[in-house]
PDB file of C-alpha atoms in Angstrom:
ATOM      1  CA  UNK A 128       0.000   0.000   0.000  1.00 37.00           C
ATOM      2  CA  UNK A 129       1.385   3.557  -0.981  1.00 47.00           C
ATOM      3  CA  UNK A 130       2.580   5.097   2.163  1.00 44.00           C
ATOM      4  CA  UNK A 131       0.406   8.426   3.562  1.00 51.00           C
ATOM      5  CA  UNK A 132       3.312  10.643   2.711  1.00 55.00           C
ATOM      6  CA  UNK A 133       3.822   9.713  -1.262  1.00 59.00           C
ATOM      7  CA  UNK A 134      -0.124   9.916  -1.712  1.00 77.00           C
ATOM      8  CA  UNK A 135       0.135  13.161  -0.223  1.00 89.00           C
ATOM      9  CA  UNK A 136       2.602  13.958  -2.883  1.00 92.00           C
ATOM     10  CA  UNK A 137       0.351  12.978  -5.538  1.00 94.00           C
ATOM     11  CA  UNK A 138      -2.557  14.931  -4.155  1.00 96.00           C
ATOM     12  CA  UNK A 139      -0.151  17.675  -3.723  1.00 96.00           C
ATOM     13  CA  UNK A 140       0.866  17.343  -7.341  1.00 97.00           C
ATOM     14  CA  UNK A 141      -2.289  18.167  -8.792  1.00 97.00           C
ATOM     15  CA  UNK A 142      -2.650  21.197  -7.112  1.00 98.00           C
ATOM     16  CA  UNK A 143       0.141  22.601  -7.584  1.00 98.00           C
ATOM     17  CA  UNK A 144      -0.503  21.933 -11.669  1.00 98.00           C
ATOM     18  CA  UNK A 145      -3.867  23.231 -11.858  1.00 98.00           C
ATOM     19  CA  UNK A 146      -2.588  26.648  -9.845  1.00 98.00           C
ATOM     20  CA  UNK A 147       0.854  26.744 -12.530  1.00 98.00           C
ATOM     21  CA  UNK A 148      -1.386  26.204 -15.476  1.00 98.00           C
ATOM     22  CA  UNK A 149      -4.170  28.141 -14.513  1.00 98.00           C
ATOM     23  CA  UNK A 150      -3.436  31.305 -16.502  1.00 98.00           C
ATOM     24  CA  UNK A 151      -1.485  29.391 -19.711  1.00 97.00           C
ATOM     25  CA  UNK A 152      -4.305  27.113 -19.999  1.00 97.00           C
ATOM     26  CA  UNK A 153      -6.980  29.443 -19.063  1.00 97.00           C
ATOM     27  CA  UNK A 154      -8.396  27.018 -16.562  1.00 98.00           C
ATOM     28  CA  UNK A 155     -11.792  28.562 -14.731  1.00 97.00           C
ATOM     29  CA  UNK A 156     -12.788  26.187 -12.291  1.00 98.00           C
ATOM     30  CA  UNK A 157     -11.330  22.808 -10.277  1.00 98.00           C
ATOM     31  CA  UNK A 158     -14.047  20.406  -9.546  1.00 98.00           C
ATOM     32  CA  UNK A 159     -13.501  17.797  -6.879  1.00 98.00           C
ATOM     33  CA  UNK A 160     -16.057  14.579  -7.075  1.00 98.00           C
ATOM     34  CA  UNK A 161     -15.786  13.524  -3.519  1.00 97.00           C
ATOM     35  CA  UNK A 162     -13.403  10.853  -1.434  1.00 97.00           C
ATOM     36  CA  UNK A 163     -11.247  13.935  -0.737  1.00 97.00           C
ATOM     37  CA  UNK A 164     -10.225  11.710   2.043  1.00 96.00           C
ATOM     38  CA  UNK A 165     -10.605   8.218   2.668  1.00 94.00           C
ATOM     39  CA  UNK A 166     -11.171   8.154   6.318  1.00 96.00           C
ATOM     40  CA  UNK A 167     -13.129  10.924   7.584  1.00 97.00           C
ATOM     41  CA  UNK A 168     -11.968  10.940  11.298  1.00 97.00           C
ATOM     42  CA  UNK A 169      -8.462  10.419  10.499  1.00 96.00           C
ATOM     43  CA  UNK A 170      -7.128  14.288  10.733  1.00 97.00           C
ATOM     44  CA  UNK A 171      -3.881  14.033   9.038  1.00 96.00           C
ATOM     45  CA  UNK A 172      -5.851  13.336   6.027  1.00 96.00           C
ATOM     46  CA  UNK A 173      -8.124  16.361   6.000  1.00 97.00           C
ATOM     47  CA  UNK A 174      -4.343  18.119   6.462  1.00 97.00           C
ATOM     48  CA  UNK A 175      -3.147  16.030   3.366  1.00 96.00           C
ATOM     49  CA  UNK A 176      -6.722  17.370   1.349  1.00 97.00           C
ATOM     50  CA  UNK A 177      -6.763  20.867   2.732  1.00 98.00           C
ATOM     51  CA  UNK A 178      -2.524  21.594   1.657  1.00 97.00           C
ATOM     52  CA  UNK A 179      -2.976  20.003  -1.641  1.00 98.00           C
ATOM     53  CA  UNK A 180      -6.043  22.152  -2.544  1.00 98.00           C
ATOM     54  CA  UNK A 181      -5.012  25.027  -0.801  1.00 98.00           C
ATOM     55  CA  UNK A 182      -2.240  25.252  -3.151  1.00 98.00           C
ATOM     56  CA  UNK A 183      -5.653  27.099  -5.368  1.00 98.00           C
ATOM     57  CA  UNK A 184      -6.835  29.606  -2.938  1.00 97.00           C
ATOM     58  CA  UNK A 185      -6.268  33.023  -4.994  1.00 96.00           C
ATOM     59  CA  UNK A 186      -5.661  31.433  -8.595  1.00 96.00           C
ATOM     60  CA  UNK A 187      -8.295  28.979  -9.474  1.00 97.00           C
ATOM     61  CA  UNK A 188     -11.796  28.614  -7.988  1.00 98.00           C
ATOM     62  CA  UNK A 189     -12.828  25.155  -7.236  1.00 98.00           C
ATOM     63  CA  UNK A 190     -15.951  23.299  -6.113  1.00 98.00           C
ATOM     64  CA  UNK A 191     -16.164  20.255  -3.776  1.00 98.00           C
ATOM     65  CA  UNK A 192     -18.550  17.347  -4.073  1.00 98.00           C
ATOM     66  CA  UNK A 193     -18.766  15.271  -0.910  1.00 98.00           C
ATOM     67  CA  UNK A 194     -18.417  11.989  -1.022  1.00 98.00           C
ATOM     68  CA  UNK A 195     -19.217   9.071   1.659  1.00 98.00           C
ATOM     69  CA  UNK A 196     -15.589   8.670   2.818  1.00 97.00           C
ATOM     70  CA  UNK A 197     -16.381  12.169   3.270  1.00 98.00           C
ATOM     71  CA  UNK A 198     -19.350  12.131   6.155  1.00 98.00           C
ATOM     72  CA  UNK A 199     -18.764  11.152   9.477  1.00 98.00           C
ATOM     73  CA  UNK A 200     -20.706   8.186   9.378  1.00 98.00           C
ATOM     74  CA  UNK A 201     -18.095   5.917   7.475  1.00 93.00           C
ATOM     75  CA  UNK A 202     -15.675   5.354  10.268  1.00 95.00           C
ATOM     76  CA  UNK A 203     -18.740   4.472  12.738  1.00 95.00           C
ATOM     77  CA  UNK A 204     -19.979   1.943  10.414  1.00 96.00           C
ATOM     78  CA  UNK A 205     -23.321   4.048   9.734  1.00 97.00           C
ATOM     79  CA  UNK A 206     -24.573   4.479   5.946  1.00 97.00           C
ATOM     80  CA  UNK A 207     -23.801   8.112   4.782  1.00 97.00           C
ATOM     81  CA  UNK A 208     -27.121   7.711   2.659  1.00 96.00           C
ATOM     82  CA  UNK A 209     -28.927   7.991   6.083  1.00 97.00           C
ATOM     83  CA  UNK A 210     -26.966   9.425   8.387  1.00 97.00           C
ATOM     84  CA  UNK A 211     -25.785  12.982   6.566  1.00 97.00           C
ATOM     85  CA  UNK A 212     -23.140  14.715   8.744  1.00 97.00           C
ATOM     86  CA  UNK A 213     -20.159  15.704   7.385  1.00 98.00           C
ATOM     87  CA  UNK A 214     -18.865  18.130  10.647  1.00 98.00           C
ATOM     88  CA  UNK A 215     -15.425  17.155   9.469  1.00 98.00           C
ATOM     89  CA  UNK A 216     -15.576  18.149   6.068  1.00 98.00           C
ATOM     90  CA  UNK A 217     -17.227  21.087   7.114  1.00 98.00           C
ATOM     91  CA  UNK A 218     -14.498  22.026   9.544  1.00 98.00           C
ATOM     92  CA  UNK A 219     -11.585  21.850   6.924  1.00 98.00           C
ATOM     93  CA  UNK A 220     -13.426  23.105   3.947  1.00 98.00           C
ATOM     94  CA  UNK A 221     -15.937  25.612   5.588  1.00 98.00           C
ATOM     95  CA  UNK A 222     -18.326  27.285   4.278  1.00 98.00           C
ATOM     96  CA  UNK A 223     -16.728  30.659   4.648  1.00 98.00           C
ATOM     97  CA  UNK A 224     -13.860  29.521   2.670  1.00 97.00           C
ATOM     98  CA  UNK A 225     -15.468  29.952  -0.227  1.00 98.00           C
ATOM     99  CA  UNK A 226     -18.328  32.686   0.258  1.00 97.00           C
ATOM    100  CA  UNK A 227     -16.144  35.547  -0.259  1.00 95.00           C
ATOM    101  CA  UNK A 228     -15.468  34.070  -3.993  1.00 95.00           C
ATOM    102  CA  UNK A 229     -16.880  36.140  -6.518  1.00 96.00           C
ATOM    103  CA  UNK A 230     -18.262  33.125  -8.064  1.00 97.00           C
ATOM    104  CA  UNK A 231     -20.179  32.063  -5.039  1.00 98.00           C
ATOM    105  CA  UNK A 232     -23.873  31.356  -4.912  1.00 98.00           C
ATOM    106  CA  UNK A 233     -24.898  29.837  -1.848  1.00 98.00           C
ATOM    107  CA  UNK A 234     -25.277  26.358   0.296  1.00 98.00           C
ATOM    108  CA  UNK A 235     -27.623  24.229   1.755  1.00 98.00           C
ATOM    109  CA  UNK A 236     -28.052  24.116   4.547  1.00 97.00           C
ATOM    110  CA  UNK A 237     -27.474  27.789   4.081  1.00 95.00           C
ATOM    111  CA  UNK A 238     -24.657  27.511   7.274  1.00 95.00           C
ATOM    112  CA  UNK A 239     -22.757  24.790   5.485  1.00 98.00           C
ATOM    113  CA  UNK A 240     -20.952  23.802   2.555  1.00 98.00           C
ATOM    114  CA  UNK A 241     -22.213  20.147   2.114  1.00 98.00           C
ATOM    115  CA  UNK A 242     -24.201  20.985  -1.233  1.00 98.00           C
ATOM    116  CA  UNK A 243     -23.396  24.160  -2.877  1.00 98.00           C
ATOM    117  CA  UNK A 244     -23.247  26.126  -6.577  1.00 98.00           C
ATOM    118  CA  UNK A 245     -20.887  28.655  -7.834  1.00 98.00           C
ATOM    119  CA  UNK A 246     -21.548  30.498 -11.218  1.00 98.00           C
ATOM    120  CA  UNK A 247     -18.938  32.289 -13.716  1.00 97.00           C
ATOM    121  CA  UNK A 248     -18.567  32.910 -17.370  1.00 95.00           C
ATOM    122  CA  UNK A 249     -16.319  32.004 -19.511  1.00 94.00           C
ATOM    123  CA  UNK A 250     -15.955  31.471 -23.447  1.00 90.00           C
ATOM    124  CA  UNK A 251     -19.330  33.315 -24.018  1.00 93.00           C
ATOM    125  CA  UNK A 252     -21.549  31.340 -21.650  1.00 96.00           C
ATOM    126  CA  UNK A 253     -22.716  31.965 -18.520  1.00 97.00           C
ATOM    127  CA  UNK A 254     -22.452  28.418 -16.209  1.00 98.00           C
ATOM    128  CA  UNK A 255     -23.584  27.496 -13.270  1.00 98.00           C
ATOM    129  CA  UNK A 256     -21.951  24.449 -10.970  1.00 98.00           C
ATOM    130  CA  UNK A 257     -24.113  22.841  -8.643  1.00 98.00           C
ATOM    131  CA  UNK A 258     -22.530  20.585  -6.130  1.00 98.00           C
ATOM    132  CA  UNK A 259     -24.658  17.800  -4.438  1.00 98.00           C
ATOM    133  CA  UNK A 260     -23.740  15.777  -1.513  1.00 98.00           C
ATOM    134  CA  UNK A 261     -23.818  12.339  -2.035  1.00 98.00           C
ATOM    135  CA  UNK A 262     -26.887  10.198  -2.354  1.00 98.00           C
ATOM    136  CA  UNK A 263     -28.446  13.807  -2.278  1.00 98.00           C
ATOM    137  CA  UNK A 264     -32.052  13.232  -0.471  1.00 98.00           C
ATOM    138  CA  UNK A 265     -35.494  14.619  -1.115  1.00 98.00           C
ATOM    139  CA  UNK A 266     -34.462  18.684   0.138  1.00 98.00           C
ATOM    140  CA  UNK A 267     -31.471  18.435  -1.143  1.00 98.00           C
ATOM    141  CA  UNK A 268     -32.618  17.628  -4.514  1.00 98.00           C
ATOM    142  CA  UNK A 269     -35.453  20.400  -3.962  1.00 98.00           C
ATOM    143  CA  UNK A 270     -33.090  22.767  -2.954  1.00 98.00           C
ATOM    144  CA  UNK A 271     -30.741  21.576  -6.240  1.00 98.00           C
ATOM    145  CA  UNK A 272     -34.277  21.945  -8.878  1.00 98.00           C
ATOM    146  CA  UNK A 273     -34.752  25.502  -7.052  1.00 98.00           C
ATOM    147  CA  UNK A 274     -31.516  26.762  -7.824  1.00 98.00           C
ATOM    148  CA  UNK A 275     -31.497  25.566 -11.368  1.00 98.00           C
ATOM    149  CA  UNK A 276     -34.992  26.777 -11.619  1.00 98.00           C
ATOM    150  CA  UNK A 277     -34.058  30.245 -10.379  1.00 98.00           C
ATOM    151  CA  UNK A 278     -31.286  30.746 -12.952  1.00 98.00           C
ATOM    152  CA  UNK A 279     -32.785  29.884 -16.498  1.00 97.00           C
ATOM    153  CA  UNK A 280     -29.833  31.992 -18.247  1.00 96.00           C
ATOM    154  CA  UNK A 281     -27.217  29.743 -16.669  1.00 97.00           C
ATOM    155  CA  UNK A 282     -26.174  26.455 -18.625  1.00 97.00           C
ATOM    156  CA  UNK A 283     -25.499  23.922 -15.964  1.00 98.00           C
ATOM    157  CA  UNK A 284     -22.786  21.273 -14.109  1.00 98.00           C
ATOM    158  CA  UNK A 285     -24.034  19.176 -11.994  1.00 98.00           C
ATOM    159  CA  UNK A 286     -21.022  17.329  -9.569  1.00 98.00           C
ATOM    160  CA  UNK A 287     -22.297  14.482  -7.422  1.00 98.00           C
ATOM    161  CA  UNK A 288     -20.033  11.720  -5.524  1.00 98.00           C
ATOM    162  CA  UNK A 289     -22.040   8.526  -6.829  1.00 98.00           C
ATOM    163  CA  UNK A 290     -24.313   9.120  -9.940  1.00 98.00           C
ATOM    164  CA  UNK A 291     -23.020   6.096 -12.839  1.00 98.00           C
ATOM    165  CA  UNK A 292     -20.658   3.152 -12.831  1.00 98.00           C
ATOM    166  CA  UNK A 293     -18.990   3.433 -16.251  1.00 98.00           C
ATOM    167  CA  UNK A 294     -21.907   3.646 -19.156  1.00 98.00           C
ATOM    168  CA  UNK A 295     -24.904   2.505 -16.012  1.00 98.00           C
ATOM    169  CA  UNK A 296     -26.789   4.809 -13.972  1.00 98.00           C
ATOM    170  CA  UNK A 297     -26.677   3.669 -10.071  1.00 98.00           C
ATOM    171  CA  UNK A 298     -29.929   3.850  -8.014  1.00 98.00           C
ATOM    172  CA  UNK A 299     -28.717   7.238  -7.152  1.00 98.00           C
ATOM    173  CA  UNK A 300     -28.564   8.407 -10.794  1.00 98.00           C
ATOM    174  CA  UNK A 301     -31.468   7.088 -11.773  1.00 98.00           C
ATOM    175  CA  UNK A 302     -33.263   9.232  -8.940  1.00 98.00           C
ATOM    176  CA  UNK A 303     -31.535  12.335  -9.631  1.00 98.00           C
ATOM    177  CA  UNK A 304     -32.105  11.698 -13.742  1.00 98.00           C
ATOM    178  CA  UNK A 305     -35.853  11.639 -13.051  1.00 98.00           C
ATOM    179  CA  UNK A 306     -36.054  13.910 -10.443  1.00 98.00           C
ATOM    180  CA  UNK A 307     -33.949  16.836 -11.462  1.00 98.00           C
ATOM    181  CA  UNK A 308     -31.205  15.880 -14.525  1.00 98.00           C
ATOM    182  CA  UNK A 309     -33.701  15.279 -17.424  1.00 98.00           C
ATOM    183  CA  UNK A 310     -36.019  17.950 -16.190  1.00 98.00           C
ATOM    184  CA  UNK A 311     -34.201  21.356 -16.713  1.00 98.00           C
ATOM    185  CA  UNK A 312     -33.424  22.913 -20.139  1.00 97.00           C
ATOM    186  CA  UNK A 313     -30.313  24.187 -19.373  1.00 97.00           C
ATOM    187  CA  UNK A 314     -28.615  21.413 -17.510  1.00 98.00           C
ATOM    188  CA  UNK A 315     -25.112  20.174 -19.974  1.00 97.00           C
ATOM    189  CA  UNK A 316     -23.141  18.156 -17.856  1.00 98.00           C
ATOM    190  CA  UNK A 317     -23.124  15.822 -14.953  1.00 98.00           C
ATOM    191  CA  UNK A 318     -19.683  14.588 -13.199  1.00 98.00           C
ATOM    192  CA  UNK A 319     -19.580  12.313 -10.995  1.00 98.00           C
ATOM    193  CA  UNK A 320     -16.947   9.488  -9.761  1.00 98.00           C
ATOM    194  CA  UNK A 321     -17.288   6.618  -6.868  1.00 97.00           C
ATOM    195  CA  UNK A 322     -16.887   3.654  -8.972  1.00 98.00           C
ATOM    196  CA  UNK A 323     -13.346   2.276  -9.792  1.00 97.00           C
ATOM    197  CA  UNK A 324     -14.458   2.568 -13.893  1.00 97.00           C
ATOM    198  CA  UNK A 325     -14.650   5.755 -16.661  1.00 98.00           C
ATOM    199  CA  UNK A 326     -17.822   6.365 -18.923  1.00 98.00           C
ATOM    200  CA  UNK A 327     -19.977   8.392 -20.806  1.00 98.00           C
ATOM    201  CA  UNK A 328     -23.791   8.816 -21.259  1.00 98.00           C
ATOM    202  CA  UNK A 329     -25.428  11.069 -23.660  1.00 98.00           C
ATOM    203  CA  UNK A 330     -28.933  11.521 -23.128  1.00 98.00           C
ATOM    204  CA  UNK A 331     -31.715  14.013 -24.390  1.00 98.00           C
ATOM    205  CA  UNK A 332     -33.486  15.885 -21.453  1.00 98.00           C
ATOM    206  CA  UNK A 333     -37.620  16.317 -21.434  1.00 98.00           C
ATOM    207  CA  UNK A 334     -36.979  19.803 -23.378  1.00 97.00           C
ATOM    208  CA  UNK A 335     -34.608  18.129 -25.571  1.00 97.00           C
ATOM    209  CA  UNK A 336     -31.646  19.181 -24.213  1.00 97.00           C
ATOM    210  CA  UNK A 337     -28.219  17.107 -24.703  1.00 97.00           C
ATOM    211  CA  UNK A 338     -26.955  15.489 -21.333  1.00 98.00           C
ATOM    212  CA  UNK A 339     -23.250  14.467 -21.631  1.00 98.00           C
ATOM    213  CA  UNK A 340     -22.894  12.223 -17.709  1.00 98.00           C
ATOM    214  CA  UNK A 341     -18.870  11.660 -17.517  1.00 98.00           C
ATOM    215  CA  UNK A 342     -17.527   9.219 -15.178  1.00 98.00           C
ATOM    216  CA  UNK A 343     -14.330   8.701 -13.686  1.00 98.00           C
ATOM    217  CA  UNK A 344     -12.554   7.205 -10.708  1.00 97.00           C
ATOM    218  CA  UNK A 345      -8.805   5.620 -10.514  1.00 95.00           C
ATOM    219  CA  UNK A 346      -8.745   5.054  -6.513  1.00 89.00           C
ATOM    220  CA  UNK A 347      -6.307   2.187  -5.863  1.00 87.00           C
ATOM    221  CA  UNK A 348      -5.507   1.365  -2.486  1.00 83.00           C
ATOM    222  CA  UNK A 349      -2.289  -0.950  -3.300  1.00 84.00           C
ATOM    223  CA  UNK A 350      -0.772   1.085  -5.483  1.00 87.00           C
ATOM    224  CA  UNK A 351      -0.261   5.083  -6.137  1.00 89.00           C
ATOM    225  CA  UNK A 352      -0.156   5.497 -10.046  1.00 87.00           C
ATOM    226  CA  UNK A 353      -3.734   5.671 -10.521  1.00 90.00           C
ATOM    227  CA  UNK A 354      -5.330   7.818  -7.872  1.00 92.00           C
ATOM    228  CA  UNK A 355      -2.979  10.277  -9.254  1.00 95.00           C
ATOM    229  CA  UNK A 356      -5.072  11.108 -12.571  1.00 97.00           C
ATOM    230  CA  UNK A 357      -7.379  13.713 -12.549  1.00 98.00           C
ATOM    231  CA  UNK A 358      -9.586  14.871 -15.881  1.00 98.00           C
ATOM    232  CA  UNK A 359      -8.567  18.240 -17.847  1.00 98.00           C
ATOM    233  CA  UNK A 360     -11.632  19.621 -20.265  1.00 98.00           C
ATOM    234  CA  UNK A 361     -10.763  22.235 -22.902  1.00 98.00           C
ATOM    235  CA  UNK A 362     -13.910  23.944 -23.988  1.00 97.00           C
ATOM    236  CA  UNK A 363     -14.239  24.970 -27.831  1.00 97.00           C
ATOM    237  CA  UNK A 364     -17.555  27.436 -28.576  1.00 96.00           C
ATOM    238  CA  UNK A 365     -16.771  27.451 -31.883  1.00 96.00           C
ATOM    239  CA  UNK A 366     -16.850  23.603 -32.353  1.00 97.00           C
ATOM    240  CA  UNK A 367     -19.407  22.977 -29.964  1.00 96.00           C
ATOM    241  CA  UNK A 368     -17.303  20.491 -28.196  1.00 97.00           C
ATOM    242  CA  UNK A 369     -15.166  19.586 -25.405  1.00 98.00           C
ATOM    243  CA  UNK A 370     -12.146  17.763 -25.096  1.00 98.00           C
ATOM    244  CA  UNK A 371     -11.484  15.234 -22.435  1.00 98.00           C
ATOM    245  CA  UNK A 372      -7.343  14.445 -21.693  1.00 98.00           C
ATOM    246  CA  UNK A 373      -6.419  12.575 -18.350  1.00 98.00           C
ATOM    247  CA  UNK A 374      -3.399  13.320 -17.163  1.00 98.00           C
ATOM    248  CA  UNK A 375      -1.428  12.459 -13.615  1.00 98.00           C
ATOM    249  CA  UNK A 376       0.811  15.356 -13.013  1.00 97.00           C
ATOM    250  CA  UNK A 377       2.826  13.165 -10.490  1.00 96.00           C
ATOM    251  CA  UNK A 378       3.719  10.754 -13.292  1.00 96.00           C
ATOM    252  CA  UNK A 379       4.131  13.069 -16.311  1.00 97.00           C
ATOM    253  CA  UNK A 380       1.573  10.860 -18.216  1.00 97.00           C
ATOM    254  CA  UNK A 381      -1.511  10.502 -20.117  1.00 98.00           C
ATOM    255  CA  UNK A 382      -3.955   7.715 -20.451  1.00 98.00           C
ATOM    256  CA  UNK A 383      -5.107   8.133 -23.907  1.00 98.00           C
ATOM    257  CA  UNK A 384      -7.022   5.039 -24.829  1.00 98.00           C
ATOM    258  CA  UNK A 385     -10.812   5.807 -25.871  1.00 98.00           C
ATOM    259  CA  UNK A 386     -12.016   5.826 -22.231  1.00 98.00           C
ATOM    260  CA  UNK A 387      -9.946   8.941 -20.779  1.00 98.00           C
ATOM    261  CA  UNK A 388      -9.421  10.809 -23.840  1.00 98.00           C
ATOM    262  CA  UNK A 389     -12.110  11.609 -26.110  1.00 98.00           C
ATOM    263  CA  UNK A 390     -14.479  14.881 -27.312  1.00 98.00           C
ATOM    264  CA  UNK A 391     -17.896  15.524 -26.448  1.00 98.00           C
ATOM    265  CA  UNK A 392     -19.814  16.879 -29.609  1.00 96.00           C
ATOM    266  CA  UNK A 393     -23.085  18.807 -29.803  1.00 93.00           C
ATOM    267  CA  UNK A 394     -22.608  20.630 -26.654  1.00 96.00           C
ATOM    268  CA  UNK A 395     -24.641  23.712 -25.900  1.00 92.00           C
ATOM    269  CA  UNK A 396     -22.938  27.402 -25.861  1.00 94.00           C
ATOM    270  CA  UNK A 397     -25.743  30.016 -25.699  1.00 90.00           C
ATOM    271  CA  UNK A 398     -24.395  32.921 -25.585  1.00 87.00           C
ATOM    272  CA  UNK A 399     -24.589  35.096 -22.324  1.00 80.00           C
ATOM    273  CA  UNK A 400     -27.607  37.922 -22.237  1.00 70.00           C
ATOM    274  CA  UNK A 401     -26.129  41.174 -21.886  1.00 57.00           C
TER     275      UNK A 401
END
């Protein structure tokens, strides 16, 4: 098993590339998909998490999807679908470390960051990314519909921990499909990770609307070269597409077979209202 100090070194790794090539590659936002640690009473890994993406703070906005290893009820053998705390998280990536960010939008519960959005524009577009905790219940999903709801002009990310294994919607995307993907105009994208697999699903929304649901997780608790990948998208108006590369920073190398590097086609730009 990787010792705790080289997967630090990995984690540490990507951050430190995303805040070097945020201005040469233009990058606008870091999204996290959950598992930010693996055991959520275990301190020295929130430290681990919170030096690796504080490596960001003044250079690239992110967004953080909580994942089970995330909530407090993993260690204490509870099931984070039912029991919903995440105090830890909460105390290393508060709330208030991201409400002063110009991109902020708000939380639910309005005190904490366990499900939150964050909007900015970039090539044209006005976007909106909507963060849901995982297994995201009844209010949360209420709250999630409201907010898209509320912002019609917006085109819209979803990030949530546990959504599809590969090309398969889980139980848990096959909720949130019915009860708040397929139902919005705007919504473009959902991310999600969980499952040790990569895939894509491309499905049309109620309205019409193109869904593109990506997939990806390389957790490996025996060895460190794959939980060191993480997914760079390069966004082209023009083309109406967007390129997926995966990349480990800590190994200087790409995974390019057709599962981790491909482009999305027919993706919607609409242009910003002035």
């Amino acid at each position: 098993m990787p010792s705790t100090r080289r997967r630090a070194q990995a984690f540490n790794a990507q951050g430190k590339w995303i805040k070097d090539n945020t201005i040469a590659r233009n990058i606008k936002y870091a999204i996290h998909e959950g598992d930010i640690v693996d055991d959520s009473d275990q301190p020295y890994q929130w430290t681990n998490a919170t030096g690796a993406m504080s490596q960001l703070n003044g250079t690239t906005p992110y967004i953080l999807g909580v994942g089970n290893h995330d909530m407090d009820a993993m260690p204490k053998g509870q099931n984070p679908a039912v029991v919903r705390d995440a105090a830890a998280f909460n105390r290393n990536f508060p709330r208030s470390g991201f409400s002063n960010l110009p991109s902020f939008g708000g939380t639910y519960p309005a005190g904490q960051n366990d499900n939150s959005f964050h909007m900015f524009s970039a090539g044209g577009t006005n976007w909106l990314i909507l963060a849901l905790k995982y297994a995201p219940t009844d209010d949360e999903i209420a709250w999630g519909n409201k907010v898209i709801t509320d912002h019609p002009d917006r085109q819209v990310v979803i990030v949530t921990h546990s959504y599809q294994n590969g090309t398969t919607k889980d139980s848990v995307g096959q909720k949130l499909w019915t009860k708040m993907v397929s139902r919005h105009p705007n919504v473009t994208m959902v991310f999600s990770g969980h499952y040790v697999n990569q895939g894509v699903i491309v499905e049309k929304g109620v309205n019409g609307n193109t869904v593109h649901q990506i997939q990806a997780d390389y957790q490996n608790p025996s060895t460190l070269g794959p939980n060191s990948y993480f997914r760079i998208l390069d966004f082209n108006p023009t083309a109406k597409s967007v390129s997926v590369q995966t990349y480990s920073p800590y190994l200087n190398k790409n995974l390019t077979d057709a599962k981790n590097q491909f482009t999305l086609q027919n993706v919607s730009f609409p242009r910003a209202r002035r």
